[in-house]
PDB file of C-alpha atoms in Angstrom:
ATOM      1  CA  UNK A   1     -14.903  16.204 -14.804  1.00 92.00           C
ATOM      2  CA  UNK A   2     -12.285  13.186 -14.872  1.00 95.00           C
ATOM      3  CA  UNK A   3      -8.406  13.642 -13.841  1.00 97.00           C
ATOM      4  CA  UNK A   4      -6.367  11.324 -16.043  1.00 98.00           C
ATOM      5  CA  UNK A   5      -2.574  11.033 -14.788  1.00 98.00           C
ATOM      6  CA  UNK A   6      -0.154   9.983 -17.541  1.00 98.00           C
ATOM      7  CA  UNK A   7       2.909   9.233 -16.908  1.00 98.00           C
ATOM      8  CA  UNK A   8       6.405   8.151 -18.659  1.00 98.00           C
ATOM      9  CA  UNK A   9       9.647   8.554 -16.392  1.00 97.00           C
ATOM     10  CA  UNK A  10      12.450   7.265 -16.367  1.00 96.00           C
ATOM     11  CA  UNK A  11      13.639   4.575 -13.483  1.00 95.00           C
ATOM     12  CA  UNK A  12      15.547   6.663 -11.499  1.00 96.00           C
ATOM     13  CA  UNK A  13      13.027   9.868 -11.975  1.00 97.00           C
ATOM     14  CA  UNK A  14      10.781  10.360  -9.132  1.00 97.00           C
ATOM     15  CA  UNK A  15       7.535   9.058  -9.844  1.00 97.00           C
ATOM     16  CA  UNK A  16       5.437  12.049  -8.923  1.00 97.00           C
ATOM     17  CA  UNK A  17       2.257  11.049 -11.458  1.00 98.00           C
ATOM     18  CA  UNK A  18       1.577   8.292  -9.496  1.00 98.00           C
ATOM     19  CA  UNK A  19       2.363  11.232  -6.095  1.00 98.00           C
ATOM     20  CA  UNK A  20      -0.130  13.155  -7.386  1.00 98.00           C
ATOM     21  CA  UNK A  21      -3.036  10.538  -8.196  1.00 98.00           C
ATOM     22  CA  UNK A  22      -2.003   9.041  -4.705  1.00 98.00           C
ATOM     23  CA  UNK A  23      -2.957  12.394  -3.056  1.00 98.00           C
ATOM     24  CA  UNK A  24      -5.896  12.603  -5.166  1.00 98.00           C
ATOM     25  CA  UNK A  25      -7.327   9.055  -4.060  1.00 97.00           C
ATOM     26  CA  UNK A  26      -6.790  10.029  -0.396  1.00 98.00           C
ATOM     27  CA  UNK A  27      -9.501  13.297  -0.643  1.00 98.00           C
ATOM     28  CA  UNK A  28     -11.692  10.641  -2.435  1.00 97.00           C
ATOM     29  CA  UNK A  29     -11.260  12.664  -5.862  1.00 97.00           C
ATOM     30  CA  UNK A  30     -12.269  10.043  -8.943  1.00 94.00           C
ATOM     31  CA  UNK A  31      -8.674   9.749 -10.939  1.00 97.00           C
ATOM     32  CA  UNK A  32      -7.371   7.167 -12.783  1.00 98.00           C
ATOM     33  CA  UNK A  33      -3.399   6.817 -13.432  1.00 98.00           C
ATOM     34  CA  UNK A  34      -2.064   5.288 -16.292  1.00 98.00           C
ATOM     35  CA  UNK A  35       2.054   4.182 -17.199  1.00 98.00           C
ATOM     36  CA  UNK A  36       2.374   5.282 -20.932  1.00 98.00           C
ATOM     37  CA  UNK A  37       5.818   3.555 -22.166  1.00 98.00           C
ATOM     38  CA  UNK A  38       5.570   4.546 -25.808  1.00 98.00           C
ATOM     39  CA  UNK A  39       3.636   6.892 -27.859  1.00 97.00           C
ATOM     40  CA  UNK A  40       1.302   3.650 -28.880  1.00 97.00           C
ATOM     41  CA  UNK A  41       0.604   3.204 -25.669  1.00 98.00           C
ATOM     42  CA  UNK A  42      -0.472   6.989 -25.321  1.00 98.00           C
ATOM     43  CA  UNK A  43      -2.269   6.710 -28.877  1.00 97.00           C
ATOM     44  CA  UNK A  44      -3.948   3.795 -26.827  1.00 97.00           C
ATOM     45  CA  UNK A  45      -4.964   5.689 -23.562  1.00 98.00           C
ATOM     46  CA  UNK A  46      -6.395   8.967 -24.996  1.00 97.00           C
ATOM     47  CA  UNK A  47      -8.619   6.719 -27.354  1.00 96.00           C
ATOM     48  CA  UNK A  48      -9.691   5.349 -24.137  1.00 96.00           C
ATOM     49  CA  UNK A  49      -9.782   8.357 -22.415  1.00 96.00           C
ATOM     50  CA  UNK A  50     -11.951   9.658 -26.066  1.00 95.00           C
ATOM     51  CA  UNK A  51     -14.481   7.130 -25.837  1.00 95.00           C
ATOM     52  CA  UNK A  52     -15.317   7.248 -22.205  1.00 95.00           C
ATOM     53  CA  UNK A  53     -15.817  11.476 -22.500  1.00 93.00           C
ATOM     54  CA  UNK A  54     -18.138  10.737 -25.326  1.00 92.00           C
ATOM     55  CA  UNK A  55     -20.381   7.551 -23.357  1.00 93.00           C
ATOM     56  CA  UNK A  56     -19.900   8.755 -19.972  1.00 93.00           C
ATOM     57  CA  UNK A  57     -20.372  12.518 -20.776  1.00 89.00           C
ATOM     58  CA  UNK A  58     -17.474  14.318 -18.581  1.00 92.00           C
ATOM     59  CA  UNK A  59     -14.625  17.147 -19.105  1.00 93.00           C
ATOM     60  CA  UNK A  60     -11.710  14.599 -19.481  1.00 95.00           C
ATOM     61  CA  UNK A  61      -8.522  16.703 -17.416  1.00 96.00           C
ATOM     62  CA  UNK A  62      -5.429  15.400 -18.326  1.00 97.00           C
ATOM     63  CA  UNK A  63      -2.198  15.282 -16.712  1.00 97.00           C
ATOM     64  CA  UNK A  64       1.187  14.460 -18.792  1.00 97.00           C
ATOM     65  CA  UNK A  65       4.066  13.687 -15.574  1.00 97.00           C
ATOM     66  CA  UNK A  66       6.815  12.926 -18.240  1.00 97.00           C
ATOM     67  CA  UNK A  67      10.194  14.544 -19.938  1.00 96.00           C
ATOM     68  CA  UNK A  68       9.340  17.434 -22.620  1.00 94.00           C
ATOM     69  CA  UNK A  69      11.044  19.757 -24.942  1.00 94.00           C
ATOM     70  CA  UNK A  70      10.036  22.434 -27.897  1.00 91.00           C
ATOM     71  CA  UNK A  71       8.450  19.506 -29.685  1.00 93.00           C
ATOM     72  CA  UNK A  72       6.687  17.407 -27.831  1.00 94.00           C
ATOM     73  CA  UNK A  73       6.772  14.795 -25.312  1.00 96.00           C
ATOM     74  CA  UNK A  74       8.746  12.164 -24.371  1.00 96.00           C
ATOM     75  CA  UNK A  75       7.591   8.319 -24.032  1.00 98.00           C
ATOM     76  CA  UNK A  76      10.171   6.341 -21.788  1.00 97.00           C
ATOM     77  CA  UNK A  77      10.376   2.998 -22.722  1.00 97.00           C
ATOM     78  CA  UNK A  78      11.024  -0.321 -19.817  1.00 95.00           C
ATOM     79  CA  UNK A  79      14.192   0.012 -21.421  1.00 96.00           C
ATOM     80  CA  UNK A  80      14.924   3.366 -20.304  1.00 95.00           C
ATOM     81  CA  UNK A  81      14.740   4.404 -24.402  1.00 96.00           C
ATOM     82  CA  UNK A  82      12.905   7.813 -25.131  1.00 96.00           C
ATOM     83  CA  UNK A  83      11.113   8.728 -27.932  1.00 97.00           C
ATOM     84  CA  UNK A  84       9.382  11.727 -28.907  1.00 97.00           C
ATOM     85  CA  UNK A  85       5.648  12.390 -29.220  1.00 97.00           C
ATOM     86  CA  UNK A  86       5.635  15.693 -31.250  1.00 94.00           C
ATOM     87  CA  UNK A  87       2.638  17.561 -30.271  1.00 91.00           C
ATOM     88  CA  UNK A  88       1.638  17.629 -33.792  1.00 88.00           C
ATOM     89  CA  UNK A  89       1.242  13.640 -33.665  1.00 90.00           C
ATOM     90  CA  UNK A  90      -1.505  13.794 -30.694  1.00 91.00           C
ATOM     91  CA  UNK A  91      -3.293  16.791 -31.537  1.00 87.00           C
ATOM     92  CA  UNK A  92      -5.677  15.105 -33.649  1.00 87.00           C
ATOM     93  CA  UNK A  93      -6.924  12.804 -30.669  1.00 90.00           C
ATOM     94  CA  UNK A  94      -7.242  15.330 -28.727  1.00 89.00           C
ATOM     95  CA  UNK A  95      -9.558  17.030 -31.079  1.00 88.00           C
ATOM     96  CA  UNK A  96     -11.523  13.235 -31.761  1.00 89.00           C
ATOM     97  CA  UNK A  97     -11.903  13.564 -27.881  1.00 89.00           C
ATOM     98  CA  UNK A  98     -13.601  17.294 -28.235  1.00 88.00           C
ATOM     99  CA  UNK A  99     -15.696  16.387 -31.285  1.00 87.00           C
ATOM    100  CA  UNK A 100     -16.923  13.289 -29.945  1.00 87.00           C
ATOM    101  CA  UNK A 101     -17.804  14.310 -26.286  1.00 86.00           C
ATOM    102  CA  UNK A 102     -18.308  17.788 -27.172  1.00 85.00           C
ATOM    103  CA  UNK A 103     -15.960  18.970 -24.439  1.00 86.00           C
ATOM    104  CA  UNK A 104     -13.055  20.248 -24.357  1.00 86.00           C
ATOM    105  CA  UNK A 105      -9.809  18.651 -22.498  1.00 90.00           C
ATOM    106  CA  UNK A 106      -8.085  20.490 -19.629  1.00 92.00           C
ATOM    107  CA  UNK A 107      -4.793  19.392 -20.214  1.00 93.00           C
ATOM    108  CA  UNK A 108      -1.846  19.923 -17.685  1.00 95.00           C
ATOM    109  CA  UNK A 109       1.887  19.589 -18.077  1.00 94.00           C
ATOM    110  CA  UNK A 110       4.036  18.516 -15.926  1.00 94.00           C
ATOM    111  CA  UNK A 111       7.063  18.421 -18.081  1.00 93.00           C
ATOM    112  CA  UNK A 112       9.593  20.411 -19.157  1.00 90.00           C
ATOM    113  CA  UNK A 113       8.383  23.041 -22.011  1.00 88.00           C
ATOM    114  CA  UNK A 114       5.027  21.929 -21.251  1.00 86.00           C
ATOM    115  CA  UNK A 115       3.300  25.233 -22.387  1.00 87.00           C
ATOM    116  CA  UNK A 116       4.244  24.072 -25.993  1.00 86.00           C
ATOM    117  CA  UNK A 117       1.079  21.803 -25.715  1.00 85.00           C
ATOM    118  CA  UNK A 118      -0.532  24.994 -27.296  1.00 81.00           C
ATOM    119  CA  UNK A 119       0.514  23.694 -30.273  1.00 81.00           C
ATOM    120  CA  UNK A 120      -1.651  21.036 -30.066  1.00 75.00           C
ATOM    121  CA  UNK A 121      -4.350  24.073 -31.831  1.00 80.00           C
ATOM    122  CA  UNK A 122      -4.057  24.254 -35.794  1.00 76.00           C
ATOM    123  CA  UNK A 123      -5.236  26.974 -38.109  1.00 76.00           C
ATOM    124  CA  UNK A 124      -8.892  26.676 -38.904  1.00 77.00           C
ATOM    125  CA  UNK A 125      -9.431  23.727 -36.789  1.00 80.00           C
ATOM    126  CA  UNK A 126     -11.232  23.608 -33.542  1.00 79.00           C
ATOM    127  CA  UNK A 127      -9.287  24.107 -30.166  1.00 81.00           C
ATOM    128  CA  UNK A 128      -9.340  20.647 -29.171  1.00 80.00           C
ATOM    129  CA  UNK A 129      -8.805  21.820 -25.200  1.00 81.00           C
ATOM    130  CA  UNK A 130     -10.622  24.381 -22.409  1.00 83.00           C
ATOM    131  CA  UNK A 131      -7.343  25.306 -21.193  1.00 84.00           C
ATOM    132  CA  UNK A 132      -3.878  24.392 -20.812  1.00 86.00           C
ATOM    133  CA  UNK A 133      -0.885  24.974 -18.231  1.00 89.00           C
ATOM    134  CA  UNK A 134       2.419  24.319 -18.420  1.00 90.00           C
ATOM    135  CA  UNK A 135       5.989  25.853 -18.182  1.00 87.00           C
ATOM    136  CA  UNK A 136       8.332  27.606 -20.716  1.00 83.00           C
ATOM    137  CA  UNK A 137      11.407  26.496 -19.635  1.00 85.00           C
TER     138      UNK A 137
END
């Protein structure tokens, strides 16, 4: 297993991704953290994050530290401009990332809503992740 922190905040949000995958480097746990600043740039990571799984053959985890609602995820841009990732829009990379590593994602949300990553599962498709935690509110 890999831990992958992603994170999108705004300027004055406290930056507790980067808390989180400091803590991790100091108990010598392999992490890698990663600023995300539109949903490109996410597009861009999990691909990363896809073809890694696949040639390095590990359980990618994945940790989303950003702003969240009902339907989806937020992207903060330098600017301090959001924009929404609808869980819909990253739930086939997610799958990509299961069907070419042949293991699923843990995925963990840090956000608000975060639970609603269960929509990242469609009707007669795979479940693209192992588990999933996250709050309802």
């Amino acid at each position: 297993m890999k831990i992958f922190i992603l994170e999108s905040l705004k300027q004055t949000d406290p930056k507790t991704g980067k808390q989180v995958f400091d803590y991790l480097k100091s108990k010598s746990i392999d992490a890698e953290f990663y600023n995300f600043y539109s949903k490109q740039e996410l597009l861009n990571i999990l691909d990363i994050i896809k073809l890694r799984s696949a040639s390095e053959s590990f359980q990618p985890f994945v940790h989303f530290d950003c702003h969240g609602n009902n339907d989806g995820i937020g992207a903060i841009s330098r600017d301090g401009i959001s924009e929404l990732i609808t869980w819909k829009s990253i739930r086939d990379e997610f799958r990509a990332m299961y069907m070419s590593s042949k293991r699923r994602s843990i995925i963990c949300m840090s956000s608000c809503e975060g639970f609603n990553a269960i929509k990242l599962v469609a009707q007669c498709e795979p479940c693209p992740y192992d588990h999933v935690c996250g709050s309802f509110e």
